Structures are given as structure tokens and as C-alpha cells.
PDB file of C-alpha atoms in Angstrom:
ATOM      1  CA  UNK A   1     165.968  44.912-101.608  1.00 89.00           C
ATOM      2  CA  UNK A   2     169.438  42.983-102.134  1.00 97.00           C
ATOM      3  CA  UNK A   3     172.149  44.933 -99.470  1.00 98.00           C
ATOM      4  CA  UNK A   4     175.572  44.316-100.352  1.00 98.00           C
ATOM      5  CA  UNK A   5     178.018  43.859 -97.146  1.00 98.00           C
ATOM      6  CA  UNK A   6     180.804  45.054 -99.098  1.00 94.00           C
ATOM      7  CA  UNK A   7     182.482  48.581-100.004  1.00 91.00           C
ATOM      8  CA  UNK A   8     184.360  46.911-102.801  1.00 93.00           C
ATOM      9  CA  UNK A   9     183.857  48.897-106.103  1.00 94.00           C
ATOM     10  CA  UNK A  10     184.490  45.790-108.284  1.00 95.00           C
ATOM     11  CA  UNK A  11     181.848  43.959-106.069  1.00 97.00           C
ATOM     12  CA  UNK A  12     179.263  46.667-106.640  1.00 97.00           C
ATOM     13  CA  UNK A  13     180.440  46.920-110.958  1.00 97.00           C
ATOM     14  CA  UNK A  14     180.374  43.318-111.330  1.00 98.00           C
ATOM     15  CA  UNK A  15     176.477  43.239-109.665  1.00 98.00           C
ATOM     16  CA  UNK A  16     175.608  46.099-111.570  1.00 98.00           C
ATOM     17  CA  UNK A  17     177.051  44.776-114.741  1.00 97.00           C
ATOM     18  CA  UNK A  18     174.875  41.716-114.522  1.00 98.00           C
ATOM     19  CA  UNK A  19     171.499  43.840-113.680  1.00 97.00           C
ATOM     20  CA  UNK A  20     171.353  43.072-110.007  1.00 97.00           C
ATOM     21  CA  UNK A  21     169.366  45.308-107.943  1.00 97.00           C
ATOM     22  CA  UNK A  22     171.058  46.418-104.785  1.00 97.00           C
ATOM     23  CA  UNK A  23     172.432  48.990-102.689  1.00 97.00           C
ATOM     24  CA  UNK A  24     175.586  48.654-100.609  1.00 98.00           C
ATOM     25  CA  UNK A  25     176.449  48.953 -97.024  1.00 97.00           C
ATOM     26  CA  UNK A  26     179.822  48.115 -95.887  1.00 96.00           C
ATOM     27  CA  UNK A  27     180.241  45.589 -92.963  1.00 96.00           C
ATOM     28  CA  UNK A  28     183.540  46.351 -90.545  1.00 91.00           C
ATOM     29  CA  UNK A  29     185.097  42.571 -88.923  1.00 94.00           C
ATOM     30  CA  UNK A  30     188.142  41.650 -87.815  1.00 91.00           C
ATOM     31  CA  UNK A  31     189.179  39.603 -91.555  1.00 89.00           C
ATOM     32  CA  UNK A  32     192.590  37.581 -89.952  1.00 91.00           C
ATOM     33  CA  UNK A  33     191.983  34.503 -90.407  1.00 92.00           C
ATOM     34  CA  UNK A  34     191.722  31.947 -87.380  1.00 93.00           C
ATOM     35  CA  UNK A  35     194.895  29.743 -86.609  1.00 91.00           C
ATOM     36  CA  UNK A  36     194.816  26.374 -88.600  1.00 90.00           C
ATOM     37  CA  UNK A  37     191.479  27.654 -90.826  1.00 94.00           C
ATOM     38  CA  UNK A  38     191.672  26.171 -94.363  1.00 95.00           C
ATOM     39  CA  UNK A  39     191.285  28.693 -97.282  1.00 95.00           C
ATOM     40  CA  UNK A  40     187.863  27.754 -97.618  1.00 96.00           C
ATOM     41  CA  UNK A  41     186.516  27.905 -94.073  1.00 96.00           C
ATOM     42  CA  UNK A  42     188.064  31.114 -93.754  1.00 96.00           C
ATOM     43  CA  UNK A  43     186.298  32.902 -96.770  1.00 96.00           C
ATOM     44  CA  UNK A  44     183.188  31.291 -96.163  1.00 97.00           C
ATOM     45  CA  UNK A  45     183.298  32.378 -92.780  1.00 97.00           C
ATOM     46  CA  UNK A  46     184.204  36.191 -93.193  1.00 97.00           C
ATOM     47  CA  UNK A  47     181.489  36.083 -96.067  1.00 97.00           C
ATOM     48  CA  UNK A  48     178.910  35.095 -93.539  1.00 97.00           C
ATOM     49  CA  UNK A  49     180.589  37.108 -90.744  1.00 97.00           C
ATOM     50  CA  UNK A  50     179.723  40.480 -92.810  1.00 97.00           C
ATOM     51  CA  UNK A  51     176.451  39.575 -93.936  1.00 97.00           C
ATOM     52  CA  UNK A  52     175.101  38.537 -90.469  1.00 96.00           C
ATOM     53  CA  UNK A  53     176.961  41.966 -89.337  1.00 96.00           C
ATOM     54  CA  UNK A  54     174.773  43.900 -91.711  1.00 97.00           C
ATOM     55  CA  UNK A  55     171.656  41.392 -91.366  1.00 96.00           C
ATOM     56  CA  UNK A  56     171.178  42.962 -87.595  1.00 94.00           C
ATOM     57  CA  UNK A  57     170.866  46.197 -88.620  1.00 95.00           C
ATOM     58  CA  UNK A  58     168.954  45.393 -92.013  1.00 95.00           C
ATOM     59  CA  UNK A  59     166.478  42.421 -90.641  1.00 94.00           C
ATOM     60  CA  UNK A  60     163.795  43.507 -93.433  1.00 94.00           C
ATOM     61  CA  UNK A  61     166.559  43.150 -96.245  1.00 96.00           C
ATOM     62  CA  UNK A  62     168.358  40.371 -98.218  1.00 97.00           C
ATOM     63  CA  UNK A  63     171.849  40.680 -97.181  1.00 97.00           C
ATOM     64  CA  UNK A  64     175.074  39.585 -99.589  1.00 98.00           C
ATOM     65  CA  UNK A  65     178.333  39.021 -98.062  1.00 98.00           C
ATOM     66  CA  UNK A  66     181.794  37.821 -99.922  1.00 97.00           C
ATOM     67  CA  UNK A  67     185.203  37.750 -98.707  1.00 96.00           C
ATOM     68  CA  UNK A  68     187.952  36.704-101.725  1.00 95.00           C
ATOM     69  CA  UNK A  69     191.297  35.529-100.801  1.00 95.00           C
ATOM     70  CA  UNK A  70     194.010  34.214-102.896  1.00 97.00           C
ATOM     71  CA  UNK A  71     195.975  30.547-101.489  1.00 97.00           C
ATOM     72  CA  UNK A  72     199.133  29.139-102.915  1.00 96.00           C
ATOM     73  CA  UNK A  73     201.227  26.608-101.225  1.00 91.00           C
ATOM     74  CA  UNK A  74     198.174  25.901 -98.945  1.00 89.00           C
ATOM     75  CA  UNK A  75     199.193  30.027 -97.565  1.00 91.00           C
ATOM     76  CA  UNK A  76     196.673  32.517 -97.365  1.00 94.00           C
ATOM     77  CA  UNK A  77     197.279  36.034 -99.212  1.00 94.00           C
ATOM     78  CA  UNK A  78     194.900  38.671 -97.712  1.00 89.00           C
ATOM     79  CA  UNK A  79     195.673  42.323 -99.058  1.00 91.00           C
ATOM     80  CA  UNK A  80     199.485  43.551 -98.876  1.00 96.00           C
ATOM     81  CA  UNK A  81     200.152  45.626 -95.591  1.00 95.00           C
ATOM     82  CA  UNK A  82     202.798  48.036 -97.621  1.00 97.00           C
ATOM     83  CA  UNK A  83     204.754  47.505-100.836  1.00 98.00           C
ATOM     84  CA  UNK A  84     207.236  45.006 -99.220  1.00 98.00           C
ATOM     85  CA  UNK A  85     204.412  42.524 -98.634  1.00 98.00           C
ATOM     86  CA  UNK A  86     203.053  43.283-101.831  1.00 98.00           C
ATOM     87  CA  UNK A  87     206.045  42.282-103.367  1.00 98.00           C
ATOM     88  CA  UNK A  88     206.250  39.138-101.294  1.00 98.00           C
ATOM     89  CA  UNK A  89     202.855  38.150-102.592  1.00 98.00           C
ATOM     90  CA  UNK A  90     203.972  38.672-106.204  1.00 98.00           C
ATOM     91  CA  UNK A  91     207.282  36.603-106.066  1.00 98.00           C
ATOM     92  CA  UNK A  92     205.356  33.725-104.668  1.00 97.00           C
ATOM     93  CA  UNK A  93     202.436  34.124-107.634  1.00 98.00           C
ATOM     94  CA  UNK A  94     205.223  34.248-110.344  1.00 98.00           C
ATOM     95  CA  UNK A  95     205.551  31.789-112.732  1.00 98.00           C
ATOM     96  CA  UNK A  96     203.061  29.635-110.569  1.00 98.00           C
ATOM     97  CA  UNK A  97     199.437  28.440-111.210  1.00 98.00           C
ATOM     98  CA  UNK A  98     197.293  29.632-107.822  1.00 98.00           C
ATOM     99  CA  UNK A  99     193.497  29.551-106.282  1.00 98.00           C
ATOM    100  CA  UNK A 100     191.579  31.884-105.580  1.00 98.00           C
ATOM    101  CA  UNK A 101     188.157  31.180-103.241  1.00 97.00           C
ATOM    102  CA  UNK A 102     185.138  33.594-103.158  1.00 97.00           C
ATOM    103  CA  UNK A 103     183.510  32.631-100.329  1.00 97.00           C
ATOM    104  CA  UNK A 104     179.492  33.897-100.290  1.00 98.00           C
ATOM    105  CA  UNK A 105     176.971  34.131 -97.567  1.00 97.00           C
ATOM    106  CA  UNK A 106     173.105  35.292 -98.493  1.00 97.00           C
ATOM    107  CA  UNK A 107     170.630  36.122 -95.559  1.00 97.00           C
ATOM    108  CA  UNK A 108     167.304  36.107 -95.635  1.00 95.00           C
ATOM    109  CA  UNK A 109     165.129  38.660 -94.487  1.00 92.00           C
ATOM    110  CA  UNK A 110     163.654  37.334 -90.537  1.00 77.00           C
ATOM    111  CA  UNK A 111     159.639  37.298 -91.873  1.00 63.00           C
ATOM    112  CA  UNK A 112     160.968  35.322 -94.719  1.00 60.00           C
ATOM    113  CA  UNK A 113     162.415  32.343 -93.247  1.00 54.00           C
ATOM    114  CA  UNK A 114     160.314  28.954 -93.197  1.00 54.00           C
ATOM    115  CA  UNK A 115     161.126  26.513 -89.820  1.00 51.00           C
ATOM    116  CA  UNK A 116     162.855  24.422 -92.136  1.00 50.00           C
ATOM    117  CA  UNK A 117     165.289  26.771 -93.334  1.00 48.00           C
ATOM    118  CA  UNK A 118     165.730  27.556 -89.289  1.00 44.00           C
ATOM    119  CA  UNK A 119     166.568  23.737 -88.860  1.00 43.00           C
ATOM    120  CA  UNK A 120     168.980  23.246 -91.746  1.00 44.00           C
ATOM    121  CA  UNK A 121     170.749  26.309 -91.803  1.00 46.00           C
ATOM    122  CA  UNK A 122     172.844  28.949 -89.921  1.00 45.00           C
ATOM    123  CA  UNK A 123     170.570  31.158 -88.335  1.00 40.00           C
ATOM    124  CA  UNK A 124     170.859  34.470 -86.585  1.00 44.00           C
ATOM    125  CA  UNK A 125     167.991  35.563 -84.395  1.00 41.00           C
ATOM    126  CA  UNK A 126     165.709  33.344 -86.925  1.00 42.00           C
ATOM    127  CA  UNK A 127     167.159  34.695 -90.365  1.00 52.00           C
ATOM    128  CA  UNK A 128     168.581  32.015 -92.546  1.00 84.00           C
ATOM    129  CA  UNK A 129     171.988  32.149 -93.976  1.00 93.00           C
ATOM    130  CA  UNK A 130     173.532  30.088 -96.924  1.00 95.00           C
ATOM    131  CA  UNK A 131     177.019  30.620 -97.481  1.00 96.00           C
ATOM    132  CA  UNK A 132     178.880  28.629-100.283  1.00 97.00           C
ATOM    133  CA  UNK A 133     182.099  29.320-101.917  1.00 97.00           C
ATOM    134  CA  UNK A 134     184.113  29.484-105.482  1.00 98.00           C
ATOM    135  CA  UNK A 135     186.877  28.359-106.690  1.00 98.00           C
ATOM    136  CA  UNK A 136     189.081  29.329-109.751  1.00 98.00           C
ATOM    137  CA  UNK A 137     192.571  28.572-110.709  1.00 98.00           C
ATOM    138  CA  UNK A 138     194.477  31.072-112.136  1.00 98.00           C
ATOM    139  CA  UNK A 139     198.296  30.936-113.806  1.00 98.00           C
ATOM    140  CA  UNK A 140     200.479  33.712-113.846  1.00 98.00           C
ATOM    141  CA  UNK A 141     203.267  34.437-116.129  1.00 98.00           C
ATOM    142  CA  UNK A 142     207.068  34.724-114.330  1.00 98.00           C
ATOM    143  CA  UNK A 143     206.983  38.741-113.702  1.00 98.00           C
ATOM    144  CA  UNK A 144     210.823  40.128-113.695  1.00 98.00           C
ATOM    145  CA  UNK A 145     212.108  42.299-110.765  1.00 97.00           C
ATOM    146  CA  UNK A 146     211.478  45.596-112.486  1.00 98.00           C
ATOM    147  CA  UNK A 147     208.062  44.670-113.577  1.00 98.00           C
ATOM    148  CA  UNK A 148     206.617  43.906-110.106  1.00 98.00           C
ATOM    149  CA  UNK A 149     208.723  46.995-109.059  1.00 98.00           C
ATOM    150  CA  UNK A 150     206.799  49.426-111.428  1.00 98.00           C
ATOM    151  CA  UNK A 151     203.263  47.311-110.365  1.00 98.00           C
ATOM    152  CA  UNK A 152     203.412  48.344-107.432  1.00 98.00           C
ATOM    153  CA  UNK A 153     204.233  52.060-107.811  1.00 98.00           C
ATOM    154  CA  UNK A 154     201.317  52.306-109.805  1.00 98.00           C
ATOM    155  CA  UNK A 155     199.286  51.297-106.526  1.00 97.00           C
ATOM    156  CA  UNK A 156     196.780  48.397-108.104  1.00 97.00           C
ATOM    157  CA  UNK A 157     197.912  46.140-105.860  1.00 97.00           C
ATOM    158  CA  UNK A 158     197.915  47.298-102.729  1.00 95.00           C
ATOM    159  CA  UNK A 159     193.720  46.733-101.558  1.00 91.00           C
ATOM    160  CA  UNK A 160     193.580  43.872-103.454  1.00 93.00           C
ATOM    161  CA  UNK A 161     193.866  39.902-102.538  1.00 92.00           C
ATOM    162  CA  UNK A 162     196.781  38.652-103.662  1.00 96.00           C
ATOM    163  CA  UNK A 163     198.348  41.729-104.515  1.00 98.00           C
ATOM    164  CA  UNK A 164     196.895  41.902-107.752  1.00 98.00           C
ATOM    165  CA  UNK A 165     194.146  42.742-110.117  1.00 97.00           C
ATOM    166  CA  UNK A 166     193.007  40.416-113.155  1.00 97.00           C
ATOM    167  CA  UNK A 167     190.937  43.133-114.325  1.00 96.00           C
ATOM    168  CA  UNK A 168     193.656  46.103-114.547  1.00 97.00           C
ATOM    169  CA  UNK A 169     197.385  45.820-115.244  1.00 98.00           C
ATOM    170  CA  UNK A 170     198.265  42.469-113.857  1.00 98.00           C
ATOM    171  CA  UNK A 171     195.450  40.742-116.927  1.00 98.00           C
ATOM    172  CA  UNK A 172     199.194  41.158-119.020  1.00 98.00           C
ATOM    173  CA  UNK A 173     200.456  38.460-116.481  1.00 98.00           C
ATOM    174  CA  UNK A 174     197.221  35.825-116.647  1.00 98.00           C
ATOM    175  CA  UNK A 175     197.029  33.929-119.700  1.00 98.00           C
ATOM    176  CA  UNK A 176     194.689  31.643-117.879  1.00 98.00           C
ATOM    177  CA  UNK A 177     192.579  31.113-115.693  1.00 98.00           C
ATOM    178  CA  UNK A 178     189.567  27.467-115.115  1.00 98.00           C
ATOM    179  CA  UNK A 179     187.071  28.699-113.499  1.00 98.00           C
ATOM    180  CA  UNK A 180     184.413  31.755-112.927  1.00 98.00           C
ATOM    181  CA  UNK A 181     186.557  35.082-113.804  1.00 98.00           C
ATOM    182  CA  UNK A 182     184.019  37.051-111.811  1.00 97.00           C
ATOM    183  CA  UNK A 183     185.337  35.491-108.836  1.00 98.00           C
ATOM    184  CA  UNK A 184     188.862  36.133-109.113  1.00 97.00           C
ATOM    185  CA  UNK A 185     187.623  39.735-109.729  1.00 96.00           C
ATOM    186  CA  UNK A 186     185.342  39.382-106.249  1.00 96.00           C
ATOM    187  CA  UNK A 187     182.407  37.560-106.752  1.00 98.00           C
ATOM    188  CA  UNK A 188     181.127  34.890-108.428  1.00 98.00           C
ATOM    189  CA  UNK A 189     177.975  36.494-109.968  1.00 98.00           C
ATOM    190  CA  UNK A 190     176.301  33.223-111.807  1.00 97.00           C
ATOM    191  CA  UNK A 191     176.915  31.504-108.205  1.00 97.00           C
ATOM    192  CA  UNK A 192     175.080  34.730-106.432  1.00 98.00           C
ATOM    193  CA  UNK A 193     172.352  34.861-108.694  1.00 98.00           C
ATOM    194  CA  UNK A 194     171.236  31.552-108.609  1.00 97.00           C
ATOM    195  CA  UNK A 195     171.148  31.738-104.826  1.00 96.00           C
ATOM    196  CA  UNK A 196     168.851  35.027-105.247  1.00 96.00           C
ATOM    197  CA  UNK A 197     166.688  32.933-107.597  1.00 95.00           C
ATOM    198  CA  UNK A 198     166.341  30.046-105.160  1.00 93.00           C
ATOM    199  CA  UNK A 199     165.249  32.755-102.911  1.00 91.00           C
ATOM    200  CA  UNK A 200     163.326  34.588-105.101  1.00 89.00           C
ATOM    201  CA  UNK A 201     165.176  37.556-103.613  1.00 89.00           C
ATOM    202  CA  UNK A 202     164.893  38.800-107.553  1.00 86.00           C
TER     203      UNK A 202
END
């Protein structure tokens, strides 16, 4: 059984959506990220910091962590703290192409793991853990004062990375994006699946 380390409904639809088994369990960390951590490092390491979380208390279970944040100018955008924030985050996307980085950690259950995997990889009391991450660029449209002003009184943005979703309103904004789509949503689901494969956790 695949255990998702994530409360995130978009998480759970895009799994779902692709026919992934799983059932979801949320994992509580501290996400800030760590003084002078690079963008990747820091999703990578809040991926692997959930699953590990939920790994102790699920030994006998696959465990799938993901932590997506959204970087421009080198800066990390976590989710807004109130609408000022939010709006911070959205003058700074305007008008501007940006990354976003999925980082993703899979644990495997304890009776699973072969001395080799213990050797190579991160381990945690014996269970192996491969964390890789995704990257997408995505450009945004300039967004006027009143537009970002009615975003976020609708309330989309304000639990999401970046202060925005690609999926809801804020798709009038994108007219493109290089990369996996899934993971500016939350996950990158061709990435995940392969991993489950090499696993045969499916």
C-alpha cells in the first residue's frame, strides 16, 4: 500500500487521476526553509522530511512525500501568510517567467530494503529513501492591480505556493509553461510513477 505524506487535495486528485493506489496520511514538519538552502535542497529535503515522518509510524508501507515551492530571482515563495504577502508574491510573478521545483521522496517499506539500497541511499532505521526533484518553468502574463486584488478575495491563493493556482483562476494568467504541468499543480506524477515501478511498489 502507497501512503501519501500529504493532506493536499490536488496531490491526492492528481494520484487518483492517474490510477494510483493509495491512501493519505498527512505528515506535520516545520517547512521554513534552512538559511542559505537552494530551492532544490530545500524541496527535496521537506519531501523526504515528511515521508520519513510518516515512514516511522507506517514501517510496513511505501511512503510518498512532496513539498512544491515556487523560486524567482533565486527567492523562495512558500504559501502567503495573509493577503498582503499574497499580493507580494503576485507582483513579483507578473509579467515574469518563474520555476517551480517538486521535490519527491519514496520510502521503502523496512523488510523490503536490500543492503545495497542501505549503502547507497538515505536510510532511516534500515528503510531506503529516494528523493529526486522536478522542475518546470512557467510564464505569467502582467496581472493589473485590480486583477490580483479580486484573486485574492476569491481565496485561491492563499494555501498555495506561490500564491497561485495553474489549475483554477490564475490558468487565465499562464500561457506557458516547459515542463511537467502536474508538478506545478503538486506533483510530478510520470516522475512518481516510475519510481513506484522501479520499486515495484505497483
Amino acid at each position: 500500500m502507497l501512503v501519501l505524506a500529504s493532506a493536499s487535495p490536488r496531490r491526492q486528485e492528481l494520484l487518483r487521476n492517474a490510477g494510483i493506489p493509495f491512501t493519505a496520511q498527512p505528515a506535520d514538519i516545520n517547512e521554513t526553509p534552512l538559511a542559505n538552502e537552494s530551492p532544490r535542497d530545500c524541496a527535496e529535503r521537506l519531501a523526504r522530511e515528511k515521508a520519513l515522518a510518516i515512514s516511522q509510524k507506517r514501517p510496513q508501507n511505501y511512503v510518498l512525500g512532496a513539498d512544491t515551492i515556487v523560486v524567482v530571482d533565486d527567492k523562495i515563495l512558500g504559501k502567503p501568510r495573509d493577503a498582503a504577502d499574497a499580493d507580494r508574491m503576485l507582483r513579483l510573478l507578473s509579467g515574469r517567467t518563474h520555476k517551480v521545483v517538486t521535490g519527491v521522496c519514496l520510502v521503502t517499506p523496512s523488510m523490503l530494503v536490500a543492503p545495497s539500497m542501505r549503502s547507497s541511499e538515505s536510510t532511516l532505521d534500515g528503510r531506503g529513501a529516494r528523493t529526486v526533484s522536478e522542475i518546470t518553468l512557467v510564464t505569467m502574463e502582467k496581472i493589473s492591480d485590480e486583477e490580483i486584488r479580486d484573486y485574492i478575495a476569491t481565496g485561491e491563493p492563499m494555501d498555495k505556493a506561490g500564491a497561485y493556482a495553474i489549475q483554477g483562476i490564475a490558468s487565465r494568467w499562464i500561457p506557458r509553461i516547459e515542463g511537467d504541468y502536474g508538478n506545478v499543480v503538486g506533483l510530478p506524477v510520470a516522475r512518481v510513477y516510475a519510481m513506484l515501478r522501479e520499486r515495484a511498489a505497483i
